Short mmCIF file of C-alpha atoms in Angstrom, two decimals:
data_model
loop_
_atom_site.label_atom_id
_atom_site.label_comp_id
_atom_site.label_asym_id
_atom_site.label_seq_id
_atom_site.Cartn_x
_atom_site.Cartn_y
_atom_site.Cartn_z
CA UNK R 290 -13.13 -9.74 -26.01
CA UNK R 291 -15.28 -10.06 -22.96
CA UNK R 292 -13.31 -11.44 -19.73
CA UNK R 293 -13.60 -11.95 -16.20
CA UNK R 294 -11.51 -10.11 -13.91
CA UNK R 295 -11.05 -12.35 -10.21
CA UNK R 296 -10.76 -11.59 -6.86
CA UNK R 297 -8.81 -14.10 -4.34
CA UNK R 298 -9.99 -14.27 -0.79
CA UNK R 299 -6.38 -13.71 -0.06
CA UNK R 300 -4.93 -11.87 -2.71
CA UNK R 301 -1.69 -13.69 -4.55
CA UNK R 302 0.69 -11.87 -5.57
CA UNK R 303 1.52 -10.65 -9.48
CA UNK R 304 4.05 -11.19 -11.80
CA UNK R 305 4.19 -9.05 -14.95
CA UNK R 306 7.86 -9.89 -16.93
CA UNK R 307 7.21 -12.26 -18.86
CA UNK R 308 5.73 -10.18 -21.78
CA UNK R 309 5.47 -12.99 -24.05
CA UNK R 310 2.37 -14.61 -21.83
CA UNK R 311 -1.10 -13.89 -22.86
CA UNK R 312 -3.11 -14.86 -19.56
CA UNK R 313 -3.94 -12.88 -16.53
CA UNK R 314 -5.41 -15.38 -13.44
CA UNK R 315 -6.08 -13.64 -10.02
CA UNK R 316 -6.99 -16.81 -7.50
CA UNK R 317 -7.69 -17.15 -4.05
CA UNK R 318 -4.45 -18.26 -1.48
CA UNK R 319 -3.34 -21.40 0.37
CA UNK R 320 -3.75 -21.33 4.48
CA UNK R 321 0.04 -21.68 3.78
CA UNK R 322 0.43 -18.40 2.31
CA UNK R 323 3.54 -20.02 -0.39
CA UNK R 324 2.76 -19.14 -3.93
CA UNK R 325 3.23 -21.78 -6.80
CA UNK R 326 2.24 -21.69 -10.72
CA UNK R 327 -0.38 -24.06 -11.58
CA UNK R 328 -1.31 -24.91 -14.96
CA UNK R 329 -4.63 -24.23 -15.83
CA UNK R 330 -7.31 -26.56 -17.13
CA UNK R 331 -10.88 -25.57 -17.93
CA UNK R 332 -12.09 -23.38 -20.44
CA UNK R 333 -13.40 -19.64 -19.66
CA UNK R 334 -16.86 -19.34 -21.52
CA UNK R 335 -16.15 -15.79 -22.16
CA UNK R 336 -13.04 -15.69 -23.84
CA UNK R 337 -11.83 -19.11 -24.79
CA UNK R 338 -8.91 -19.43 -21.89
CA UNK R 339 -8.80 -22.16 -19.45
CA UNK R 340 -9.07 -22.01 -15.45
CA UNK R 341 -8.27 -23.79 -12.73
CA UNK R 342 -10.54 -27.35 -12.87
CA UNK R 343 -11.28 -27.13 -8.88
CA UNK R 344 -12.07 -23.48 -8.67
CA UNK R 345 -14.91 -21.56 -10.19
CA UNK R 346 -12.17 -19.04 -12.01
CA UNK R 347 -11.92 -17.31 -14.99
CA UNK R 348 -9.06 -15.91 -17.13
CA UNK R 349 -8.93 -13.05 -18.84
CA UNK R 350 -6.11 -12.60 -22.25
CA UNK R 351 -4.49 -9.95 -22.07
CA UNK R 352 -0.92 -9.31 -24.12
CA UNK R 353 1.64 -8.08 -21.91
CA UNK R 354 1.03 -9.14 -17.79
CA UNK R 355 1.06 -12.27 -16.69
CA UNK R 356 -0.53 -12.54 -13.38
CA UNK R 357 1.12 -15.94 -10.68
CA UNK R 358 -0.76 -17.75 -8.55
CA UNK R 359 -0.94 -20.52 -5.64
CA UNK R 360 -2.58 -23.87 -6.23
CA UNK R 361 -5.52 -24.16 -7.16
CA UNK R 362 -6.57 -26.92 -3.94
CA UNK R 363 -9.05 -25.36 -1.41
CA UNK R 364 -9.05 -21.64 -2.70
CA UNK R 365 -12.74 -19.53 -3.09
CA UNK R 366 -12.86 -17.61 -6.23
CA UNK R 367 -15.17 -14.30 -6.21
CA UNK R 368 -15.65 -12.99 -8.85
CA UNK R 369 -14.72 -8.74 -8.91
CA UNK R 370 -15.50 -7.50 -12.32
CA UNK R 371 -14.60 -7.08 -15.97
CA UNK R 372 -11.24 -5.88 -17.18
CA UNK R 373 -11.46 -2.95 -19.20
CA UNK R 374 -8.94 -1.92 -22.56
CA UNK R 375 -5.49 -0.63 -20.63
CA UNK R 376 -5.12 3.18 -21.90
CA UNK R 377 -2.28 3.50 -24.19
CA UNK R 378 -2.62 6.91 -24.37
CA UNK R 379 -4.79 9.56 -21.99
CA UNK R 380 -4.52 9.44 -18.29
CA UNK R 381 -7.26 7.27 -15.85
CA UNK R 382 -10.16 9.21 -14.39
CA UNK R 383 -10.63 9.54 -10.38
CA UNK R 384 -12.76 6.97 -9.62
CA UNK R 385 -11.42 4.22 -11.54
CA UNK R 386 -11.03 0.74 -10.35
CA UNK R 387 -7.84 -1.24 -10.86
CA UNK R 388 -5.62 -4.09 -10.26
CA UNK R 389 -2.02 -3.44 -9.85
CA UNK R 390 -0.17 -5.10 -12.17
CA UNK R 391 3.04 -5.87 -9.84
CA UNK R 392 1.56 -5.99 -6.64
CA UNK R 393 -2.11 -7.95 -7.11
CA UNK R 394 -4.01 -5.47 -4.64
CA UNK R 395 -7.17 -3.62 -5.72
CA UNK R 396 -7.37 0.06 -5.37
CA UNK R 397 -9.26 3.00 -6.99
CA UNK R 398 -7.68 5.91 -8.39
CA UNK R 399 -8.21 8.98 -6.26
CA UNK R 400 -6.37 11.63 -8.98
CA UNK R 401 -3.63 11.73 -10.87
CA UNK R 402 0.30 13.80 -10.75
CA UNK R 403 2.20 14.75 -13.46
CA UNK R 404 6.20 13.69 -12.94
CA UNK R 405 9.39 14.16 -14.70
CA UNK R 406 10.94 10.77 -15.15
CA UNK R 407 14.67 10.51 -15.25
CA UNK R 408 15.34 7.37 -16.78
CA UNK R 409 19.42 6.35 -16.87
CA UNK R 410 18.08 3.48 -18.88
CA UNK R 411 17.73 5.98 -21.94
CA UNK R 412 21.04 7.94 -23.74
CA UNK R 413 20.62 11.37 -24.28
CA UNK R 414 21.68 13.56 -26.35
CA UNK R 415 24.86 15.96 -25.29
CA UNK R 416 22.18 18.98 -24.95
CA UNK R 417 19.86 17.27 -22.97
CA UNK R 418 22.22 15.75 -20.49
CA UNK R 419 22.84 17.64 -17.02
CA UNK R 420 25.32 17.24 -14.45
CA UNK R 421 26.12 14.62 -12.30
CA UNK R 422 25.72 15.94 -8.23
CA UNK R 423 29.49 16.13 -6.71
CA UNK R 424 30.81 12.39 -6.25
CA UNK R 425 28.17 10.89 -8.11
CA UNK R 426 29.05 7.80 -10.46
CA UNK R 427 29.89 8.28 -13.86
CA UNK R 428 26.78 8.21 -16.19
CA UNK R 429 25.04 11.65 -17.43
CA UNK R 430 20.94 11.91 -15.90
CA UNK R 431 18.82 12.33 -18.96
CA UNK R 432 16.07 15.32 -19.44
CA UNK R 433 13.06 14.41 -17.77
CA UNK R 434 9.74 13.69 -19.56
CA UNK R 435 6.66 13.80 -18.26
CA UNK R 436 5.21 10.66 -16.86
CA UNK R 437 1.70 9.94 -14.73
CA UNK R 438 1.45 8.42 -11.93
CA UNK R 439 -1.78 8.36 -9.69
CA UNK R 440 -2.24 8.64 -6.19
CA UNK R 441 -4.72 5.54 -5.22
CA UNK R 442 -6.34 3.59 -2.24
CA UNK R 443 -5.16 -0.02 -1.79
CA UNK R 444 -7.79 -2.39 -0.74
CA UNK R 445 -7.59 -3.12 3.18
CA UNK R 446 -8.27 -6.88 2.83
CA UNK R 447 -5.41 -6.92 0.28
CA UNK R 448 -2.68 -5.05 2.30
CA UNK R 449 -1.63 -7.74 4.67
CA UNK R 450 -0.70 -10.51 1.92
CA UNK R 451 1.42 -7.64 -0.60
CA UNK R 452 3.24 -6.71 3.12
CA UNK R 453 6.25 -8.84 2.75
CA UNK R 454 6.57 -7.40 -1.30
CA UNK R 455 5.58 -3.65 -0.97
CA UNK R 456 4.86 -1.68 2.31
CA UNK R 457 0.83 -0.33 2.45
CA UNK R 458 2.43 3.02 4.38
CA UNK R 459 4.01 4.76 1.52
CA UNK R 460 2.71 8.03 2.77
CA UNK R 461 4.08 9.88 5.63
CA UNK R 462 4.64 13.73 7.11
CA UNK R 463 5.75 15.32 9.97
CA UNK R 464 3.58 15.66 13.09
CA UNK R 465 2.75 19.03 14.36
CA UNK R 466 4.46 18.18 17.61
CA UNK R 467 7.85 19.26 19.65
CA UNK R 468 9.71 16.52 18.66
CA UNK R 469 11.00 17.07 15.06
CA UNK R 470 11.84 13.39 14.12
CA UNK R 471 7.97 12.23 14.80
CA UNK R 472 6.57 10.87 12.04
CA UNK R 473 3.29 9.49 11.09
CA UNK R 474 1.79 7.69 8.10
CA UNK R 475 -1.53 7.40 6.81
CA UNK R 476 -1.85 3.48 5.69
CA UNK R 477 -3.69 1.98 2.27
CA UNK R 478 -2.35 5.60 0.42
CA UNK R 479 0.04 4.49 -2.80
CA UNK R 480 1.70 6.05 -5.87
CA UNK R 481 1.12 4.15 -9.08
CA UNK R 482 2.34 4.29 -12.15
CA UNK R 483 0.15 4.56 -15.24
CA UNK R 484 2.05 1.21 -16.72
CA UNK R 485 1.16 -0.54 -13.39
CA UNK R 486 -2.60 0.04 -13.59
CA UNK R 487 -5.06 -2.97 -15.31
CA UNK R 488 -8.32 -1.08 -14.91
CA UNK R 489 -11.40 -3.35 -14.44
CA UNK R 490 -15.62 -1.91 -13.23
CA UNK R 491 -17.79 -3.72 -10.53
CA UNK R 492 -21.24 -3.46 -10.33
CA UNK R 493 -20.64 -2.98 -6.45
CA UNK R 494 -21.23 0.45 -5.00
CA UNK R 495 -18.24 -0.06 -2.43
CA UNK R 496 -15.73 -2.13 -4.11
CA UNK R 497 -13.33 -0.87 -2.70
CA UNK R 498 -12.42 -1.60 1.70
CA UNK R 499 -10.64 1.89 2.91
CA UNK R 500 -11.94 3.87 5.78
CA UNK R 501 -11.78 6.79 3.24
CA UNK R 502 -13.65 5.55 0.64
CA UNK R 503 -16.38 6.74 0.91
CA UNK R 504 -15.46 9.68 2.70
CA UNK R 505 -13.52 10.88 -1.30
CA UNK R 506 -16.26 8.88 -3.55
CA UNK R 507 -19.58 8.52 -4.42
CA UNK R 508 -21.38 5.92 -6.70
CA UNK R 509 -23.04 7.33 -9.88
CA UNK R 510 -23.89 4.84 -12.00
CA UNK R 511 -24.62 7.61 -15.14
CA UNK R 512 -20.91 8.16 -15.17
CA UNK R 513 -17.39 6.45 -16.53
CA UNK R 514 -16.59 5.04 -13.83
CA UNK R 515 -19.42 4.97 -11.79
CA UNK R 516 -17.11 6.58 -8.60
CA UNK R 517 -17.09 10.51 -8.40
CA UNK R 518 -15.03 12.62 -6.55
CA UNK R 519 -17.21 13.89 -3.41
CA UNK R 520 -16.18 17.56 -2.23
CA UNK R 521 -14.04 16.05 0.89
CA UNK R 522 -11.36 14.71 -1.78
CA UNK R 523 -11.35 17.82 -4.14
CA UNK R 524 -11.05 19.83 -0.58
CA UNK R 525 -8.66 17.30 0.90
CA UNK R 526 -6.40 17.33 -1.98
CA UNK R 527 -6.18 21.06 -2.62
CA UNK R 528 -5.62 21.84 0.93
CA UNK R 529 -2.77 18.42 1.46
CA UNK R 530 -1.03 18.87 -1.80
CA UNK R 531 2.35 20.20 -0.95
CA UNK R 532 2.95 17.34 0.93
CA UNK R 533 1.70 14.65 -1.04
CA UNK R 534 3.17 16.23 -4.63
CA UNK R 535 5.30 13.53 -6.74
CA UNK R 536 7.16 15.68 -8.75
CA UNK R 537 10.53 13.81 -9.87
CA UNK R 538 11.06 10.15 -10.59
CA UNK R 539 14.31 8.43 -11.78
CA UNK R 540 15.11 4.91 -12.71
CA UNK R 541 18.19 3.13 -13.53
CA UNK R 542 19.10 -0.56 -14.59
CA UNK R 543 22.38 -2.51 -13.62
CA UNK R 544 22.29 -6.14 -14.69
CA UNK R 545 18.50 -6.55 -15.09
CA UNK R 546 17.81 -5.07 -11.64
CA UNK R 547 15.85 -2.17 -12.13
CA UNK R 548 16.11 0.37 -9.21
CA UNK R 549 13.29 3.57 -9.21
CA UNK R 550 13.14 6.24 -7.06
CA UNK R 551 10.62 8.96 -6.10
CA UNK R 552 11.86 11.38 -3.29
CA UNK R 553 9.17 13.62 -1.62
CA UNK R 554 9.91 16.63 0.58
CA UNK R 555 7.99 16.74 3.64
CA UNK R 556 9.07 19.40 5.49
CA UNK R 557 11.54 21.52 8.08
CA UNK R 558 11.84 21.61 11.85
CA UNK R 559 13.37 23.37 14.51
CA UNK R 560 15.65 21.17 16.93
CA UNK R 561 18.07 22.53 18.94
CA UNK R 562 18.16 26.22 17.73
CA UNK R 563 18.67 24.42 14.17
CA UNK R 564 16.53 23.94 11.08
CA UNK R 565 16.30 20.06 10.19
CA UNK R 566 14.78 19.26 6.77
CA UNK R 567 13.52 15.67 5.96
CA UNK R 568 12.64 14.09 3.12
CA UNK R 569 10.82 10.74 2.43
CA UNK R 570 11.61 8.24 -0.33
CA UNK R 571 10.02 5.45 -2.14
CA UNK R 572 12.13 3.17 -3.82
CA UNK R 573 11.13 -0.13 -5.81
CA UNK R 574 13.80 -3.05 -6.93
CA UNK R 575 12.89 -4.65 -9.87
CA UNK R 576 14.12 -8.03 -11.47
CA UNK R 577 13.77 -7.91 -15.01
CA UNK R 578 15.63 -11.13 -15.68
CA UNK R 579 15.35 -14.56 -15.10
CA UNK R 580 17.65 -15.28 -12.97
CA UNK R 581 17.16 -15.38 -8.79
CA UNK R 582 18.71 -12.92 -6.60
CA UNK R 583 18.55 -11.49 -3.11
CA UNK R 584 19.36 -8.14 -1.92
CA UNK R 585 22.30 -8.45 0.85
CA UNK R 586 22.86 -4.84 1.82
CA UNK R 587 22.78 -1.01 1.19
CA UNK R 588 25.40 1.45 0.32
CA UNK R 589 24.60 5.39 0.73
CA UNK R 590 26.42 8.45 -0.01
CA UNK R 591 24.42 11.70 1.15
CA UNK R 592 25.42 14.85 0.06
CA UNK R 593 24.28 18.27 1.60
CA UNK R 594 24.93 21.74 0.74
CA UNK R 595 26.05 22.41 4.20
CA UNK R 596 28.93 20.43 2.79
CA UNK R 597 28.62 17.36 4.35
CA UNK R 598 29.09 14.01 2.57
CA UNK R 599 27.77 10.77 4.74
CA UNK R 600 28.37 7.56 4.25
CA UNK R 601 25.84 4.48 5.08
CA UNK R 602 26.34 1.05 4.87
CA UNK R 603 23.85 -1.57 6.34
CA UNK R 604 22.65 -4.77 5.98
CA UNK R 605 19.02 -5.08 3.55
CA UNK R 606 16.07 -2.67 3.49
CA UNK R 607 13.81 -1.81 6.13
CA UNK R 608 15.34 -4.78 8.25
CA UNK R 609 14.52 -6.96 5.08
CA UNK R 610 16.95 -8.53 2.93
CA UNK R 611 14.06 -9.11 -0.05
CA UNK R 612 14.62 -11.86 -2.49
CA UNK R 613 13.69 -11.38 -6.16
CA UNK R 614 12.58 -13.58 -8.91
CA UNK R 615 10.64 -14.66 -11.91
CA UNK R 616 7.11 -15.38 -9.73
CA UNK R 617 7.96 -12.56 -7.26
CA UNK R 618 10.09 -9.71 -8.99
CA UNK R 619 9.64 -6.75 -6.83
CA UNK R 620 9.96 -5.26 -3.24
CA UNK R 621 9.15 -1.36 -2.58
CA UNK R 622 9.64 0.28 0.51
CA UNK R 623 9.87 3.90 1.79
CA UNK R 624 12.44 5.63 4.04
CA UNK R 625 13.23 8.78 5.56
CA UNK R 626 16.76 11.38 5.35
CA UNK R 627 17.30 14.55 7.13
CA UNK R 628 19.73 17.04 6.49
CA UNK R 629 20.05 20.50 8.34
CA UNK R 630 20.38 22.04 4.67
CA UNK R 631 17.61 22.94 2.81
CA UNK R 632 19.03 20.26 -0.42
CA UNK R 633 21.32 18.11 -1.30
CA UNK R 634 21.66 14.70 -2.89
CA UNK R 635 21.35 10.81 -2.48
CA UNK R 636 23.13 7.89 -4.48
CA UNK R 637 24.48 4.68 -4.00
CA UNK R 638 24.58 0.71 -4.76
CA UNK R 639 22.53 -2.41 -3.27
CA UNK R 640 24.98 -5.35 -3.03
CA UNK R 641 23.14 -8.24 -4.89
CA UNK R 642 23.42 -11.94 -4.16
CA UNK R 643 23.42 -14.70 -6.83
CA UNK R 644 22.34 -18.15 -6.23
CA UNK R 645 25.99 -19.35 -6.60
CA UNK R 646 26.81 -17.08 -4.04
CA UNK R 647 28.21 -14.42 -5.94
CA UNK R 648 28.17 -10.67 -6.08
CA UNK R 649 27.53 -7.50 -7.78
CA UNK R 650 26.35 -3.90 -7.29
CA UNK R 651 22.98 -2.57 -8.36
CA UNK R 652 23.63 1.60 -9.10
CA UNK R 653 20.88 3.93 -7.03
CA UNK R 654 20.85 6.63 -9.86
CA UNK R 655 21.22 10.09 -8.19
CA UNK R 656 18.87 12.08 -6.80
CA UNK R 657 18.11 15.56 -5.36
CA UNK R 658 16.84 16.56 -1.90
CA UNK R 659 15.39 19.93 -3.00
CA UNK R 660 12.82 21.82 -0.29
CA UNK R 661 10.50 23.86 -0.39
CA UNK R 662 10.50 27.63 0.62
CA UNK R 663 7.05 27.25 2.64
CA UNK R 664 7.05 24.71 5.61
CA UNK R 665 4.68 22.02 5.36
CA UNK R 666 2.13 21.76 7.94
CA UNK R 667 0.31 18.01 8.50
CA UNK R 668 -2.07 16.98 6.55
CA UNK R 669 -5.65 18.48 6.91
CA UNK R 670 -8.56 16.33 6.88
CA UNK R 671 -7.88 13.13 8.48
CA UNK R 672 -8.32 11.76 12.25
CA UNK R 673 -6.02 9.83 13.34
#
């Protein structure tokens, strides 16, 4: 079925639980910046769905996202490209164009990682079931399977309206510097996972605003997709890939609220005649329900195998305290732990506010701090 995939001037952002909706409409924001659902009203010439009567948009069907949006007054539809057939099975090609299915931004796949996914969610059998790390809470971690996830570009004119839902800066190492706690990020760099990607081509040789874009691609239209890999990216990611790998992802659901984690060592430095390891971590909160909740604070145990266990409480994430609902069901964010032990582990609860004002306690599922023998140097290949 031929549909029209649509780009907002401001890009709204995307809801995807509802799996029992059929249409996916991408249009352009309020000055306002507040998101509402509108109920669509004119017919899409291509594939028989309606769009909103004062904009020139289009819908697209698709069976399992559902994509919100503000109302329909005053907005500027452009039109992107075509959705293409999500992959069911296979792995997206560098190169390819995509919406994220959570977030709403555009990006292009620059390659993709292979992870083991831990999912809590899932039983396993006795045999496959490993050991809790000491103190953890009660459940065994299942054996991990192999999931994909891609490492992408977000579009820059996206990034500043997915800020407040997912942070654009989800990739950060060490400096090269004296000071062993600087840190530095390179922005519009993401981790997706194949689930979240709704692939769509453009006719338009740069469809894509990154300053790196066309520094890693190259339009060929005799290929599928039309974006090839230039040299600088092959180079780039051979010479950058210890600190960009993705290697272990877990997930875990209390209550609807679906917590994943990806932790990424990034290196070891000296301080004080003393080796100080860091790690970075990504984690997403997901509301799977219906019902409207807000994340009121944080609750960390970290292990080390120095044989120190730390305690952190706090309030929110990242100075947020991140509501989550039906239109707007997810907030990611990364942060940063150092131990002065080359592993350890990380675990702990998010205290969860109902509307009624009521508690409960969203489980982190465990997860290991594991380095690397080599230390990492920064990243090659980019001028800051």
């Amino acid at each position: 079925m031929a549909a029209c995939a649509l780009r907002r001037g401001l890009l709204s952002t995307v809801g995807k639980y509802n799996r029992k909706q059929s249409h996916i409409l991408l249009t352009a924001a309020d000055s306002g910046g507040a998101w509402d659902v509108f109920r669509p009203r004119l017919l899409c010439r291509s594939c028989g769905l309606t769009a909103a009567a004062a904009s020139p948009g289009l819908l697209h069907h698709h069976q399992q996202r559902r994509f919100m949006s503000s109302r329909p007054e005053g907005k500027i539809l452009e039109t992107v490209g075509v959705f293409e057939a999500v992959k069911q099975h296979g792995k997206y090609e560098t190169g390819q164009l995509f919406l994220h299915s959570v977030f709403g931004y555009r990006g292009i796949v620059l390659f993709p990682w292979h992870a083991r996914l831990y999912d809590r969610d899932v039983t396993p059998p006795m045999s496959d079931s490993k050991p809790e790390p000491p103190g953890a809470h009660g459940s065994k971690e299942v054996k991990g399977k192999t999931h994909t996830y891609y490492q992408v570009l977000i579009d820059t004119r996206d990034c500043p309206h997915i800020s407040q839902r997912s942070q654009t800066e989800a990739v950060t190492f060490l400096a090269n510097h004296d000071d062993s706690r600087a840190l530095y990020a390179i922005p519009g760099l993401d981790y997706v996972s194949h689930e979240d990607i709704l692939p769509y081509h453009s006719t338009e040789q740069i469809p894509i605003q990154h300053e790196l874009f066309e520094r890693f691609l190259v339009y060929n239209p005799s290929k599928t997709p039309p974006f090839i890999a230039r040299d600088t990216l092959k180079a780039w990611q051979e010479k950058n890939h210890p600190w960009l790998e993705l290697s272990d992802v877990h997930r875990e659901t209390t209550e609807n609220i679906r917590v994943t984690v990806i932790p990424f060592y990034m290196g070891m430095r000296e301080a004080q005649n003393s080796h100080v390891y860091w790690w970075r971590y990504c984690i997403r909160l997901e509301n799977m329900g219906n019902e409207v909740v807000q994340l009121r604070e944080r609750h960390w145990r970290i292990f080390s195998l120095s044989g120190t266990l730390e305690t952190v409480r706090g309030r929110g994430v990242v100075g947020r305290e991140p509501v989550l609902s039906k239109e707007q069901p997810a907030f990611q964010y990364s942060s940063h732990v150092s131990l002065q032990a080359p592993s350890g582990h990380m675990w702990g609860t998010f205290r969860i506010e109902r509307t009624d004002g009521s508690h409960f306690d969203v489980r982190i599922p465990p997860f290991s701090l594991e380095s690397n023998k080599d230390d990492k140097a920064p990243p090659a290949g980019y001028t800051f």
